[in-house]
mmCIF file with all atom_site columns, C-alpha atoms in Angstrom:
data_model
loop_
_atom_site.group_PDB
_atom_site.id
_atom_site.type_symbol
_atom_site.label_atom_id
_atom_site.label_alt_id
_atom_site.label_comp_id
_atom_site.label_asym_id
_atom_site.label_entity_id
_atom_site.label_seq_id
_atom_site.pdbx_PDB_ins_code
_atom_site.Cartn_x
_atom_site.Cartn_y
_atom_site.Cartn_z
_atom_site.occupancy
_atom_site.B_iso_or_equiv
_atom_site.pdbx_formal_charge
_atom_site.auth_seq_id
_atom_site.auth_comp_id
_atom_site.auth_asym_id
_atom_site.auth_atom_id
_atom_site.pdbx_PDB_model_num
ATOM 1   C CA . UNK G 1 1   ? -15.827 -2.850  2.732   1.00 0.00 ? 20  UNK G CA 1
ATOM 2   C CA . UNK G 1 2   ? -15.339 0.835   1.929   1.00 0.00 ? 21  UNK G CA 1
ATOM 3   C CA . UNK G 1 3   ? -14.913 1.237   -1.833  1.00 0.00 ? 22  UNK G CA 1
ATOM 4   C CA . UNK G 1 4   ? -12.521 3.954   -2.980  1.00 0.00 ? 23  UNK G CA 1
ATOM 5   C CA . UNK G 1 5   ? -13.116 5.403   -6.451  1.00 0.00 ? 24  UNK G CA 1
ATOM 6   C CA . UNK G 1 6   ? -10.554 7.661   -8.088  1.00 0.00 ? 25  UNK G CA 1
ATOM 7   C CA . UNK G 1 7   ? -11.005 9.979   -11.029 1.00 0.00 ? 26  UNK G CA 1
ATOM 8   C CA . UNK G 1 8   ? -9.836  10.531  -13.616 1.00 0.00 ? 27  UNK G CA 1
ATOM 9   C CA . UNK G 1 9   ? -8.130  7.218   -14.384 1.00 0.00 ? 28  UNK G CA 1
ATOM 10  C CA . UNK G 1 10  ? -5.394  9.108   -16.205 1.00 0.00 ? 29  UNK G CA 1
ATOM 11  C CA . UNK G 1 11  ? -4.401  12.687  -16.876 1.00 0.00 ? 30  UNK G CA 1
ATOM 12  C CA . UNK G 1 12  ? -1.781  14.365  -19.002 1.00 0.00 ? 31  UNK G CA 1
ATOM 13  C CA . UNK G 1 13  ? -0.364  17.724  -17.987 1.00 0.00 ? 32  UNK G CA 1
ATOM 14  C CA . UNK G 1 14  ? 2.592   19.991  -18.677 1.00 0.00 ? 33  UNK G CA 1
ATOM 15  C CA . UNK G 1 15  ? 5.483   21.021  -16.479 1.00 0.00 ? 34  UNK G CA 1
ATOM 16  C CA . UNK G 1 16  ? 4.357   23.941  -14.328 1.00 0.00 ? 35  UNK G CA 1
ATOM 17  C CA . UNK G 1 17  ? 0.667   22.996  -14.429 1.00 0.00 ? 36  UNK G CA 1
ATOM 18  C CA . UNK G 1 18  ? -1.555  22.359  -11.430 1.00 0.00 ? 37  UNK G CA 1
ATOM 19  C CA . UNK G 1 19  ? -3.478  19.065  -11.309 1.00 0.00 ? 38  UNK G CA 1
ATOM 20  C CA . UNK G 1 20  ? -6.098  17.801  -8.887  1.00 0.00 ? 39  UNK G CA 1
ATOM 21  C CA . UNK G 1 21  ? -7.042  14.161  -8.372  1.00 0.00 ? 40  UNK G CA 1
ATOM 22  C CA . UNK G 1 22  ? -10.321 13.063  -6.852  1.00 0.00 ? 41  UNK G CA 1
ATOM 23  C CA . UNK G 1 23  ? -10.989 10.163  -4.507  1.00 0.00 ? 42  UNK G CA 1
ATOM 24  C CA . UNK G 1 24  ? -14.509 9.264   -3.407  1.00 0.00 ? 43  UNK G CA 1
ATOM 25  C CA . UNK G 1 25  ? -15.360 6.794   -0.656  1.00 0.00 ? 44  UNK G CA 1
ATOM 26  C CA . UNK G 1 26  ? -18.501 4.672   -0.488  1.00 0.00 ? 45  UNK G CA 1
ATOM 27  C CA . UNK G 1 27  ? -18.825 5.527   3.224   1.00 0.00 ? 46  UNK G CA 1
ATOM 28  C CA . UNK G 1 28  ? -17.688 8.410   5.371   1.00 0.00 ? 47  UNK G CA 1
ATOM 29  C CA . UNK G 1 29  ? -13.966 8.410   6.180   1.00 0.00 ? 48  UNK G CA 1
ATOM 30  C CA . UNK G 1 30  ? -13.534 9.777   9.669   1.00 0.00 ? 49  UNK G CA 1
ATOM 31  C CA . UNK G 1 31  ? -9.915  9.260   10.573  1.00 0.00 ? 50  UNK G CA 1
ATOM 32  C CA . UNK G 1 32  ? -7.366  8.089   8.036   1.00 0.00 ? 51  UNK G CA 1
ATOM 33  C CA . UNK G 1 33  ? -7.137  8.971   4.359   1.00 0.00 ? 52  UNK G CA 1
ATOM 34  C CA . UNK G 1 34  ? -3.755  8.680   2.686   1.00 0.00 ? 53  UNK G CA 1
ATOM 35  C CA . UNK G 1 35  ? -2.223  9.310   -0.732  1.00 0.00 ? 54  UNK G CA 1
ATOM 36  C CA . UNK G 1 36  ? 0.591   7.330   -2.310  1.00 0.00 ? 55  UNK G CA 1
ATOM 37  C CA . UNK G 1 37  ? 2.799   7.922   -5.318  1.00 0.00 ? 56  UNK G CA 1
ATOM 38  C CA . UNK G 1 38  ? 4.006   4.932   -7.309  1.00 0.00 ? 57  UNK G CA 1
ATOM 39  C CA . UNK G 1 39  ? 6.628   5.335   -9.987  1.00 0.00 ? 58  UNK G CA 1
ATOM 40  C CA . UNK G 1 40  ? 7.087   2.602   -12.608 1.00 0.00 ? 59  UNK G CA 1
ATOM 41  C CA . UNK G 1 41  ? 8.741   -0.487  -11.175 1.00 0.00 ? 60  UNK G CA 1
ATOM 42  C CA . UNK G 1 42  ? 8.802   0.903   -7.640  1.00 0.00 ? 61  UNK G CA 1
ATOM 43  C CA . UNK G 1 43  ? 6.839   0.385   -4.452  1.00 0.00 ? 62  UNK G CA 1
ATOM 44  C CA . UNK G 1 44  ? 4.187   2.906   -3.475  1.00 0.00 ? 63  UNK G CA 1
ATOM 45  C CA . UNK G 1 45  ? 5.517   5.845   -1.471  1.00 0.00 ? 64  UNK G CA 1
ATOM 46  C CA . UNK G 1 46  ? 3.410   7.549   1.170   1.00 0.00 ? 65  UNK G CA 1
ATOM 47  C CA . UNK G 1 47  ? 2.948   11.234  0.400   1.00 0.00 ? 66  UNK G CA 1
ATOM 48  C CA . UNK G 1 48  ? 0.115   12.380  2.656   1.00 0.00 ? 67  UNK G CA 1
ATOM 49  C CA . UNK G 1 49  ? -1.695  10.857  5.635   1.00 0.00 ? 68  UNK G CA 1
ATOM 50  C CA . UNK G 1 50  ? -4.627  11.966  7.760   1.00 0.00 ? 69  UNK G CA 1
ATOM 51  C CA . UNK G 1 51  ? -6.098  13.693  4.678   1.00 0.00 ? 70  UNK G CA 1
ATOM 52  C CA . UNK G 1 52  ? -3.700  16.646  4.614   1.00 0.00 ? 71  UNK G CA 1
ATOM 53  C CA . UNK G 1 53  ? -0.513  15.894  6.605   1.00 0.00 ? 72  UNK G CA 1
ATOM 54  C CA . UNK G 1 54  ? 2.522   15.906  4.347   1.00 0.00 ? 73  UNK G CA 1
ATOM 55  C CA . UNK G 1 55  ? 5.113   13.218  5.034   1.00 0.00 ? 74  UNK G CA 1
ATOM 56  C CA . UNK G 1 56  ? 8.536   14.591  5.902   1.00 0.00 ? 75  UNK G CA 1
ATOM 57  C CA . UNK G 1 57  ? 10.606  15.205  2.781   1.00 0.00 ? 76  UNK G CA 1
ATOM 58  C CA . UNK G 1 58  ? 7.656   15.432  0.395   1.00 0.00 ? 77  UNK G CA 1
ATOM 59  C CA . UNK G 1 59  ? 7.699   18.703  -1.581  1.00 0.00 ? 78  UNK G CA 1
ATOM 60  C CA . UNK G 1 60  ? 5.198   21.335  -0.479  1.00 0.00 ? 79  UNK G CA 1
ATOM 61  C CA . UNK G 1 61  ? 3.709   21.443  -3.993  1.00 0.00 ? 80  UNK G CA 1
ATOM 62  C CA . UNK G 1 62  ? 1.757   18.361  -2.921  1.00 0.00 ? 81  UNK G CA 1
ATOM 63  C CA . UNK G 1 63  ? -1.324  18.981  -0.812  1.00 0.00 ? 82  UNK G CA 1
ATOM 64  C CA . UNK G 1 64  ? -4.338  17.001  0.302   1.00 0.00 ? 83  UNK G CA 1
ATOM 65  C CA . UNK G 1 65  ? -7.821  18.013  1.328   1.00 0.00 ? 84  UNK G CA 1
ATOM 66  C CA . UNK G 1 66  ? -11.426 17.002  1.641   1.00 0.00 ? 85  UNK G CA 1
ATOM 67  C CA . UNK G 1 67  ? -13.672 15.396  4.184   1.00 0.00 ? 86  UNK G CA 1
ATOM 68  C CA . UNK G 1 68  ? -16.488 12.923  4.537   1.00 0.00 ? 87  UNK G CA 1
ATOM 69  C CA . UNK G 1 69  ? -16.547 10.945  1.320   1.00 0.00 ? 88  UNK G CA 1
ATOM 70  C CA . UNK G 1 70  ? -14.689 13.253  -1.085  1.00 0.00 ? 89  UNK G CA 1
ATOM 71  C CA . UNK G 1 71  ? -10.959 13.860  -0.969  1.00 0.00 ? 90  UNK G CA 1
ATOM 72  C CA . UNK G 1 72  ? -8.440  15.505  -3.268  1.00 0.00 ? 91  UNK G CA 1
ATOM 73  C CA . UNK G 1 73  ? -4.736  15.492  -3.991  1.00 0.00 ? 92  UNK G CA 1
ATOM 74  C CA . UNK G 1 74  ? -3.382  18.612  -5.661  1.00 0.00 ? 93  UNK G CA 1
ATOM 75  C CA . UNK G 1 75  ? 0.027   19.028  -7.236  1.00 0.00 ? 94  UNK G CA 1
ATOM 76  C CA . UNK G 1 76  ? 1.063   22.550  -8.124  1.00 0.00 ? 95  UNK G CA 1
ATOM 77  C CA . UNK G 1 77  ? 3.971   23.509  -10.356 1.00 0.00 ? 96  UNK G CA 1
ATOM 78  C CA . UNK G 1 78  ? 4.236   20.038  -11.896 1.00 0.00 ? 97  UNK G CA 1
ATOM 79  C CA . UNK G 1 79  ? 7.738   18.650  -12.308 1.00 0.00 ? 98  UNK G CA 1
ATOM 80  C CA . UNK G 1 80  ? 8.934   15.910  -14.695 1.00 0.00 ? 99  UNK G CA 1
ATOM 81  C CA . UNK G 1 81  ? 9.661   13.623  -11.739 1.00 0.00 ? 100 UNK G CA 1
ATOM 82  C CA . UNK G 1 82  ? 5.983   13.710  -10.744 1.00 0.00 ? 101 UNK G CA 1
ATOM 83  C CA . UNK G 1 83  ? 5.235   11.195  -13.510 1.00 0.00 ? 102 UNK G CA 1
ATOM 84  C CA . UNK G 1 84  ? 3.628   8.354   -11.542 1.00 0.00 ? 103 UNK G CA 1
ATOM 85  C CA . UNK G 1 85  ? 0.384   6.707   -10.536 1.00 0.00 ? 104 UNK G CA 1
ATOM 86  C CA . UNK G 1 86  ? -1.327  8.129   -7.457  1.00 0.00 ? 105 UNK G CA 1
ATOM 87  C CA . UNK G 1 87  ? -3.472  6.050   -5.098  1.00 0.00 ? 106 UNK G CA 1
ATOM 88  C CA . UNK G 1 88  ? -5.763  6.999   -2.247  1.00 0.00 ? 107 UNK G CA 1
ATOM 89  C CA . UNK G 1 89  ? -6.232  4.661   0.691   1.00 0.00 ? 108 UNK G CA 1
ATOM 90  C CA . UNK G 1 90  ? -8.494  4.510   3.721   1.00 0.00 ? 109 UNK G CA 1
ATOM 91  C CA . UNK G 1 91  ? -7.682  2.898   7.038   1.00 0.00 ? 110 UNK G CA 1
ATOM 92  C CA . UNK G 1 92  ? -10.673 4.156   8.983   1.00 0.00 ? 111 UNK G CA 1
ATOM 93  C CA . UNK G 1 93  ? -12.046 0.640   9.098   1.00 0.00 ? 112 UNK G CA 1
ATOM 94  C CA . UNK G 1 94  ? -10.736 -2.798  8.234   1.00 0.00 ? 113 UNK G CA 1
ATOM 95  C CA . UNK G 1 95  ? -10.252 -3.992  5.620   1.00 0.00 ? 114 UNK G CA 1
ATOM 96  C CA . UNK G 1 96  ? -7.914  -1.253  4.483   1.00 0.00 ? 115 UNK G CA 1
ATOM 97  C CA . UNK G 1 97  ? -8.823  -0.377  0.899   1.00 0.00 ? 116 UNK G CA 1
ATOM 98  C CA . UNK G 1 98  ? -7.155  1.473   -1.960  1.00 0.00 ? 117 UNK G CA 1
ATOM 99  C CA . UNK G 1 99  ? -8.435  3.355   -4.963  1.00 0.00 ? 118 UNK G CA 1
ATOM 100 C CA . UNK G 1 100 ? -7.612  2.021   -8.398  1.00 0.00 ? 119 UNK G CA 1
ATOM 101 C CA . UNK G 1 101 ? -5.193  4.863   -9.068  1.00 0.00 ? 120 UNK G CA 1
ATOM 102 C CA . UNK G 1 102 ? -4.823  7.896   -11.335 1.00 0.00 ? 121 UNK G CA 1
ATOM 103 C CA . UNK G 1 103 ? -1.945  7.813   -13.799 1.00 0.00 ? 122 UNK G CA 1
ATOM 104 C CA . UNK G 1 104 ? -0.216  11.134  -14.378 1.00 0.00 ? 123 UNK G CA 1
ATOM 105 C CA . UNK G 1 105 ? 1.651   11.634  -17.623 1.00 0.00 ? 124 UNK G CA 1
ATOM 106 C CA . UNK G 1 106 ? 3.832   14.646  -18.279 1.00 0.00 ? 125 UNK G CA 1
ATOM 107 C CA . UNK G 1 107 ? 3.418   16.141  -21.751 1.00 0.00 ? 126 UNK G CA 1
ATOM 108 C CA . UNK X 2 1   ? 15.738  4.580   8.722   1.00 0.00 ? 24  UNK X CA 1
ATOM 109 C CA . UNK X 2 2   ? 13.691  1.422   8.476   1.00 0.00 ? 25  UNK X CA 1
ATOM 110 C CA . UNK X 2 3   ? 14.269  -0.880  5.528   1.00 0.00 ? 26  UNK X CA 1
ATOM 111 C CA . UNK X 2 4   ? 12.152  -3.864  4.543   1.00 0.00 ? 27  UNK X CA 1
ATOM 112 C CA . UNK X 2 5   ? 13.112  -6.663  2.180   1.00 0.00 ? 28  UNK X CA 1
ATOM 113 C CA . UNK X 2 6   ? 10.750  -9.373  0.973   1.00 0.00 ? 29  UNK X CA 1
ATOM 114 C CA . UNK X 2 7   ? 12.020  -12.827 0.039   1.00 0.00 ? 30  UNK X CA 1
ATOM 115 C CA . UNK X 2 8   ? 10.538  -16.106 -1.053  1.00 0.00 ? 31  UNK X CA 1
ATOM 116 C CA . UNK X 2 9   ? 10.035  -18.380 -4.041  1.00 0.00 ? 32  UNK X CA 1
ATOM 117 C CA . UNK X 2 10  ? 9.097   -16.557 -7.201  1.00 0.00 ? 33  UNK X CA 1
ATOM 118 C CA . UNK X 2 11  ? 7.108   -19.517 -8.514  1.00 0.00 ? 34  UNK X CA 1
ATOM 119 C CA . UNK X 2 12  ? 4.476   -21.526 -6.665  1.00 0.00 ? 35  UNK X CA 1
ATOM 120 C CA . UNK X 2 13  ? 2.399   -24.365 -8.077  1.00 0.00 ? 36  UNK X CA 1
ATOM 121 C CA . UNK X 2 14  ? -1.399  -24.164 -7.919  1.00 0.00 ? 37  UNK X CA 1
ATOM 122 C CA . UNK X 2 15  ? -2.889  -25.605 -4.702  1.00 0.00 ? 38  UNK X CA 1
ATOM 123 C CA . UNK X 2 16  ? 0.469   -25.293 -2.914  1.00 0.00 ? 39  UNK X CA 1
ATOM 124 C CA . UNK X 2 17  ? 1.468   -22.885 -0.152  1.00 0.00 ? 40  UNK X CA 1
ATOM 125 C CA . UNK X 2 18  ? 2.940   -19.461 -0.780  1.00 0.00 ? 41  UNK X CA 1
ATOM 126 C CA . UNK X 2 19  ? 5.405   -18.427 1.950   1.00 0.00 ? 42  UNK X CA 1
ATOM 127 C CA . UNK X 2 20  ? 7.135   -15.090 2.192   1.00 0.00 ? 43  UNK X CA 1
ATOM 128 C CA . UNK X 2 21  ? 9.529   -13.480 4.671   1.00 0.00 ? 44  UNK X CA 1
ATOM 129 C CA . UNK X 2 22  ? 10.096  -9.790  5.210   1.00 0.00 ? 45  UNK X CA 1
ATOM 130 C CA . UNK X 2 23  ? 13.410  -8.890  6.835   1.00 0.00 ? 46  UNK X CA 1
ATOM 131 C CA . UNK X 2 24  ? 13.375  -5.610  8.731   1.00 0.00 ? 47  UNK X CA 1
ATOM 132 C CA . UNK X 2 25  ? 16.437  -3.483  9.443   1.00 0.00 ? 48  UNK X CA 1
ATOM 133 C CA . UNK X 2 26  ? 16.955  -0.063  10.948  1.00 0.00 ? 49  UNK X CA 1
ATOM 134 C CA . UNK X 2 27  ? 14.449  -0.591  13.729  1.00 0.00 ? 50  UNK X CA 1
ATOM 135 C CA . UNK X 2 28  ? 13.867  -3.247  16.353  1.00 0.00 ? 51  UNK X CA 1
ATOM 136 C CA . UNK X 2 29  ? 10.470  -4.839  15.959  1.00 0.00 ? 52  UNK X CA 1
ATOM 137 C CA . UNK X 2 30  ? 10.431  -5.562  19.693  1.00 0.00 ? 53  UNK X CA 1
ATOM 138 C CA . UNK X 2 31  ? 10.345  -1.864  20.448  1.00 0.00 ? 54  UNK X CA 1
ATOM 139 C CA . UNK X 2 32  ? 7.485   0.519   19.887  1.00 0.00 ? 55  UNK X CA 1
ATOM 140 C CA . UNK X 2 33  ? 3.902   -0.128  18.922  1.00 0.00 ? 56  UNK X CA 1
ATOM 141 C CA . UNK X 2 34  ? 4.157   -0.417  15.159  1.00 0.00 ? 57  UNK X CA 1
ATOM 142 C CA . UNK X 2 35  ? 1.811   -2.363  12.971  1.00 0.00 ? 58  UNK X CA 1
ATOM 143 C CA . UNK X 2 36  ? 3.405   -4.495  10.279  1.00 0.00 ? 59  UNK X CA 1
ATOM 144 C CA . UNK X 2 37  ? 1.619   -5.767  7.247   1.00 0.00 ? 60  UNK X CA 1
ATOM 145 C CA . UNK X 2 38  ? 1.376   -7.249  3.797   1.00 0.00 ? 61  UNK X CA 1
ATOM 146 C CA . UNK X 2 39  ? -0.136  -5.801  0.637   1.00 0.00 ? 62  UNK X CA 1
ATOM 147 C CA . UNK X 2 40  ? -0.219  -7.221  -2.866  1.00 0.00 ? 63  UNK X CA 1
ATOM 148 C CA . UNK X 2 41  ? -0.632  -5.638  -6.275  1.00 0.00 ? 64  UNK X CA 1
ATOM 149 C CA . UNK X 2 42  ? -1.934  -6.971  -9.570  1.00 0.00 ? 65  UNK X CA 1
ATOM 150 C CA . UNK X 2 43  ? -2.709  -5.180  -12.830 1.00 0.00 ? 66  UNK X CA 1
ATOM 151 C CA . UNK X 2 44  ? -6.322  -6.295  -12.594 1.00 0.00 ? 67  UNK X CA 1
ATOM 152 C CA . UNK X 2 45  ? -7.231  -5.709  -8.933  1.00 0.00 ? 68  UNK X CA 1
ATOM 153 C CA . UNK X 2 46  ? -4.700  -3.014  -8.088  1.00 0.00 ? 69  UNK X CA 1
ATOM 154 C CA . UNK X 2 47  ? -3.484  -2.727  -4.509  1.00 0.00 ? 70  UNK X CA 1
ATOM 155 C CA . UNK X 2 48  ? -5.035  -5.209  -2.077  1.00 0.00 ? 71  UNK X CA 1
ATOM 156 C CA . UNK X 2 49  ? -4.371  -5.142  1.645   1.00 0.00 ? 72  UNK X CA 1
ATOM 157 C CA . UNK X 2 50  ? -3.785  -8.654  2.985   1.00 0.00 ? 73  UNK X CA 1
ATOM 158 C CA . UNK X 2 51  ? -3.093  -8.389  6.722   1.00 0.00 ? 74  UNK X CA 1
ATOM 159 C CA . UNK X 2 52  ? -1.672  -6.266  9.521   1.00 0.00 ? 75  UNK X CA 1
ATOM 160 C CA . UNK X 2 53  ? -0.348  -7.259  12.910  1.00 0.00 ? 76  UNK X CA 1
ATOM 161 C CA . UNK X 2 54  ? 1.777   -6.211  15.857  1.00 0.00 ? 77  UNK X CA 1
ATOM 162 C CA . UNK X 2 55  ? 4.437   -7.807  18.054  1.00 0.00 ? 78  UNK X CA 1
ATOM 163 C CA . UNK X 2 56  ? 1.811   -8.749  20.621  1.00 0.00 ? 79  UNK X CA 1
ATOM 164 C CA . UNK X 2 57  ? 0.040   -11.074 18.236  1.00 0.00 ? 80  UNK X CA 1
ATOM 165 C CA . UNK X 2 58  ? -2.934  -8.880  17.364  1.00 0.00 ? 81  UNK X CA 1
ATOM 166 C CA . UNK X 2 59  ? -3.616  -9.542  13.707  1.00 0.00 ? 82  UNK X CA 1
ATOM 167 C CA . UNK X 2 60  ? -6.211  -8.311  11.248  1.00 0.00 ? 83  UNK X CA 1
ATOM 168 C CA . UNK X 2 61  ? -6.920  -10.040 7.952   1.00 0.00 ? 84  UNK X CA 1
ATOM 169 C CA . UNK X 2 62  ? -8.732  -9.083  4.810   1.00 0.00 ? 85  UNK X CA 1
ATOM 170 C CA . UNK X 2 63  ? -11.976 -11.111 4.984   1.00 0.00 ? 86  UNK X CA 1
ATOM 171 C CA . UNK X 2 64  ? -11.532 -12.061 1.334   1.00 0.00 ? 87  UNK X CA 1
ATOM 172 C CA . UNK X 2 65  ? -8.310  -13.918 2.211   1.00 0.00 ? 88  UNK X CA 1
ATOM 173 C CA . UNK X 2 66  ? -8.707  -14.688 5.894   1.00 0.00 ? 89  UNK X CA 1
ATOM 174 C CA . UNK X 2 67  ? -9.444  -18.386 5.472   1.00 0.00 ? 90  UNK X CA 1
ATOM 175 C CA . UNK X 2 68  ? -6.157  -18.949 3.610   1.00 0.00 ? 91  UNK X CA 1
ATOM 176 C CA . UNK X 2 69  ? -3.713  -16.473 5.175   1.00 0.00 ? 92  UNK X CA 1
ATOM 177 C CA . UNK X 2 70  ? -1.547  -16.413 8.282   1.00 0.00 ? 93  UNK X CA 1
ATOM 178 C CA . UNK X 2 71  ? 0.718   -13.536 9.195   1.00 0.00 ? 94  UNK X CA 1
ATOM 179 C CA . UNK X 2 72  ? 3.176   -13.487 12.067  1.00 0.00 ? 95  UNK X CA 1
ATOM 180 C CA . UNK X 2 73  ? 5.734   -11.130 13.574  1.00 0.00 ? 96  UNK X CA 1
ATOM 181 C CA . UNK X 2 74  ? 8.987   -12.622 14.898  1.00 0.00 ? 97  UNK X CA 1
ATOM 182 C CA . UNK X 2 75  ? 10.763  -10.032 17.021  1.00 0.00 ? 98  UNK X CA 1
ATOM 183 C CA . UNK X 2 76  ? 13.704  -12.351 17.734  1.00 0.00 ? 99  UNK X CA 1
ATOM 184 C CA . UNK X 2 77  ? 14.520  -12.523 14.027  1.00 0.00 ? 100 UNK X CA 1
ATOM 185 C CA . UNK X 2 78  ? 13.253  -9.001  13.293  1.00 0.00 ? 101 UNK X CA 1
ATOM 186 C CA . UNK X 2 79  ? 11.062  -10.277 10.501  1.00 0.00 ? 102 UNK X CA 1
ATOM 187 C CA . UNK X 2 80  ? 7.470   -10.875 9.545   1.00 0.00 ? 103 UNK X CA 1
ATOM 188 C CA . UNK X 2 81  ? 6.081   -13.730 7.552   1.00 0.00 ? 104 UNK X CA 1
ATOM 189 C CA . UNK X 2 82  ? 3.122   -14.482 5.322   1.00 0.00 ? 105 UNK X CA 1
ATOM 190 C CA . UNK X 2 83  ? 1.649   -17.859 4.546   1.00 0.00 ? 106 UNK X CA 1
ATOM 191 C CA . UNK X 2 84  ? -1.083  -18.211 1.928   1.00 0.00 ? 107 UNK X CA 1
ATOM 192 C CA . UNK X 2 85  ? -2.553  -21.675 1.460   1.00 0.00 ? 108 UNK X CA 1
ATOM 193 C CA . UNK X 2 86  ? -4.149  -23.272 -1.592  1.00 0.00 ? 109 UNK X CA 1
ATOM 194 C CA . UNK X 2 87  ? -2.640  -20.804 -4.030  1.00 0.00 ? 110 UNK X CA 1
ATOM 195 C CA . UNK X 2 88  ? -4.328  -20.190 -7.381  1.00 0.00 ? 111 UNK X CA 1
ATOM 196 C CA . UNK X 2 89  ? -3.417  -18.161 -10.434 1.00 0.00 ? 112 UNK X CA 1
ATOM 197 C CA . UNK X 2 90  ? -5.418  -15.293 -8.930  1.00 0.00 ? 113 UNK X CA 1
ATOM 198 C CA . UNK X 2 91  ? -2.747  -15.023 -6.218  1.00 0.00 ? 114 UNK X CA 1
ATOM 199 C CA . UNK X 2 92  ? -0.107  -14.101 -8.791  1.00 0.00 ? 115 UNK X CA 1
ATOM 200 C CA . UNK X 2 93  ? 1.005   -10.632 -7.713  1.00 0.00 ? 116 UNK X CA 1
ATOM 201 C CA . UNK X 2 94  ? 3.756   -8.419  -6.414  1.00 0.00 ? 117 UNK X CA 1
ATOM 202 C CA . UNK X 2 95  ? 3.785   -8.828  -2.643  1.00 0.00 ? 118 UNK X CA 1
ATOM 203 C CA . UNK X 2 96  ? 4.923   -5.969  -0.424  1.00 0.00 ? 119 UNK X CA 1
ATOM 204 C CA . UNK X 2 97  ? 5.607   -5.858  3.294   1.00 0.00 ? 120 UNK X CA 1
ATOM 205 C CA . UNK X 2 98  ? 5.123   -2.630  5.174   1.00 0.00 ? 121 UNK X CA 1
ATOM 206 C CA . UNK X 2 99  ? 5.560   -0.852  8.480   1.00 0.00 ? 122 UNK X CA 1
ATOM 207 C CA . UNK X 2 100 ? 2.349   0.962   9.362   1.00 0.00 ? 123 UNK X CA 1
ATOM 208 C CA . UNK X 2 101 ? 1.608   1.308   5.624   1.00 0.00 ? 124 UNK X CA 1
ATOM 209 C CA . UNK X 2 102 ? 4.206   4.087   5.713   1.00 0.00 ? 125 UNK X CA 1
ATOM 210 C CA . UNK X 2 103 ? 7.449   2.312   4.822   1.00 0.00 ? 126 UNK X CA 1
ATOM 211 C CA . UNK X 2 104 ? 7.320   -0.381  2.159   1.00 0.00 ? 127 UNK X CA 1
ATOM 212 C CA . UNK X 2 105 ? 9.687   -3.022  0.871   1.00 0.00 ? 128 UNK X CA 1
ATOM 213 C CA . UNK X 2 106 ? 10.597  -3.097  -2.811  1.00 0.00 ? 129 UNK X CA 1
ATOM 214 C CA . UNK X 2 107 ? 8.178   -5.965  -3.422  1.00 0.00 ? 130 UNK X CA 1
ATOM 215 C CA . UNK X 2 108 ? 8.605   -9.496  -4.688  1.00 0.00 ? 131 UNK X CA 1
ATOM 216 C CA . UNK X 2 109 ? 6.817   -11.029 -7.663  1.00 0.00 ? 132 UNK X CA 1
ATOM 217 C CA . UNK X 2 110 ? 5.151   -14.352 -6.981  1.00 0.00 ? 133 UNK X CA 1
ATOM 218 C CA . UNK X 2 111 ? 3.740   -16.309 -9.895  1.00 0.00 ? 134 UNK X CA 1
ATOM 219 C CA . UNK X 2 112 ? 1.341   -19.180 -9.324  1.00 0.00 ? 135 UNK X CA 1
ATOM 220 C CA . UNK X 2 113 ? 1.649   -21.575 -12.220 1.00 0.00 ? 136 UNK X CA 1
ATOM 221 C CA . UNK X 2 114 ? 2.200   -25.234 -12.960 1.00 0.00 ? 137 UNK X CA 1
#
């Protein structure tokens, strides 16, 4: 199985800040790396797929990048509604695996 | 817009069978080439992919659960199902159904307890 490791486990930032989350894979991801946002009590919501493709309707302040085994999710101009936990996920090979998540708190 | 809704018993006894249904609306499961699937979430293990499958019967299972899990897609009812045998407390989780891991249901909490 491909292990997905996210860092940091939590981060606190202020409205207007820029934050970057890291996701490292135990093997090279060649095709599908996605990012999800999960707000408390809700299902995960797909934000980005294929490393950097923004899902329709997702604000452009969200962006994804990386390659190989290291990937990032960046949020610029943080908004209060961005309070959530963010997960990375690979579907290059079965089984599909998720990172353990990074919790974002807004100061 | 596709909508998914999970349903099933919220409480299952240890060693019994956990059965869930996901009702799909807004899209016909008999059309297109979508993959449908199940994912569960626990505080301890996080998000765990269980299975994915299509209308043609091609199904992929997480090896860690494969011996106990069956997933099926019923295009006539526009729903997918999940059966997990020999449930234990470790199967207590929120279970989500999904279309292509893009659209998710709201999730249903299943507790395995006597």
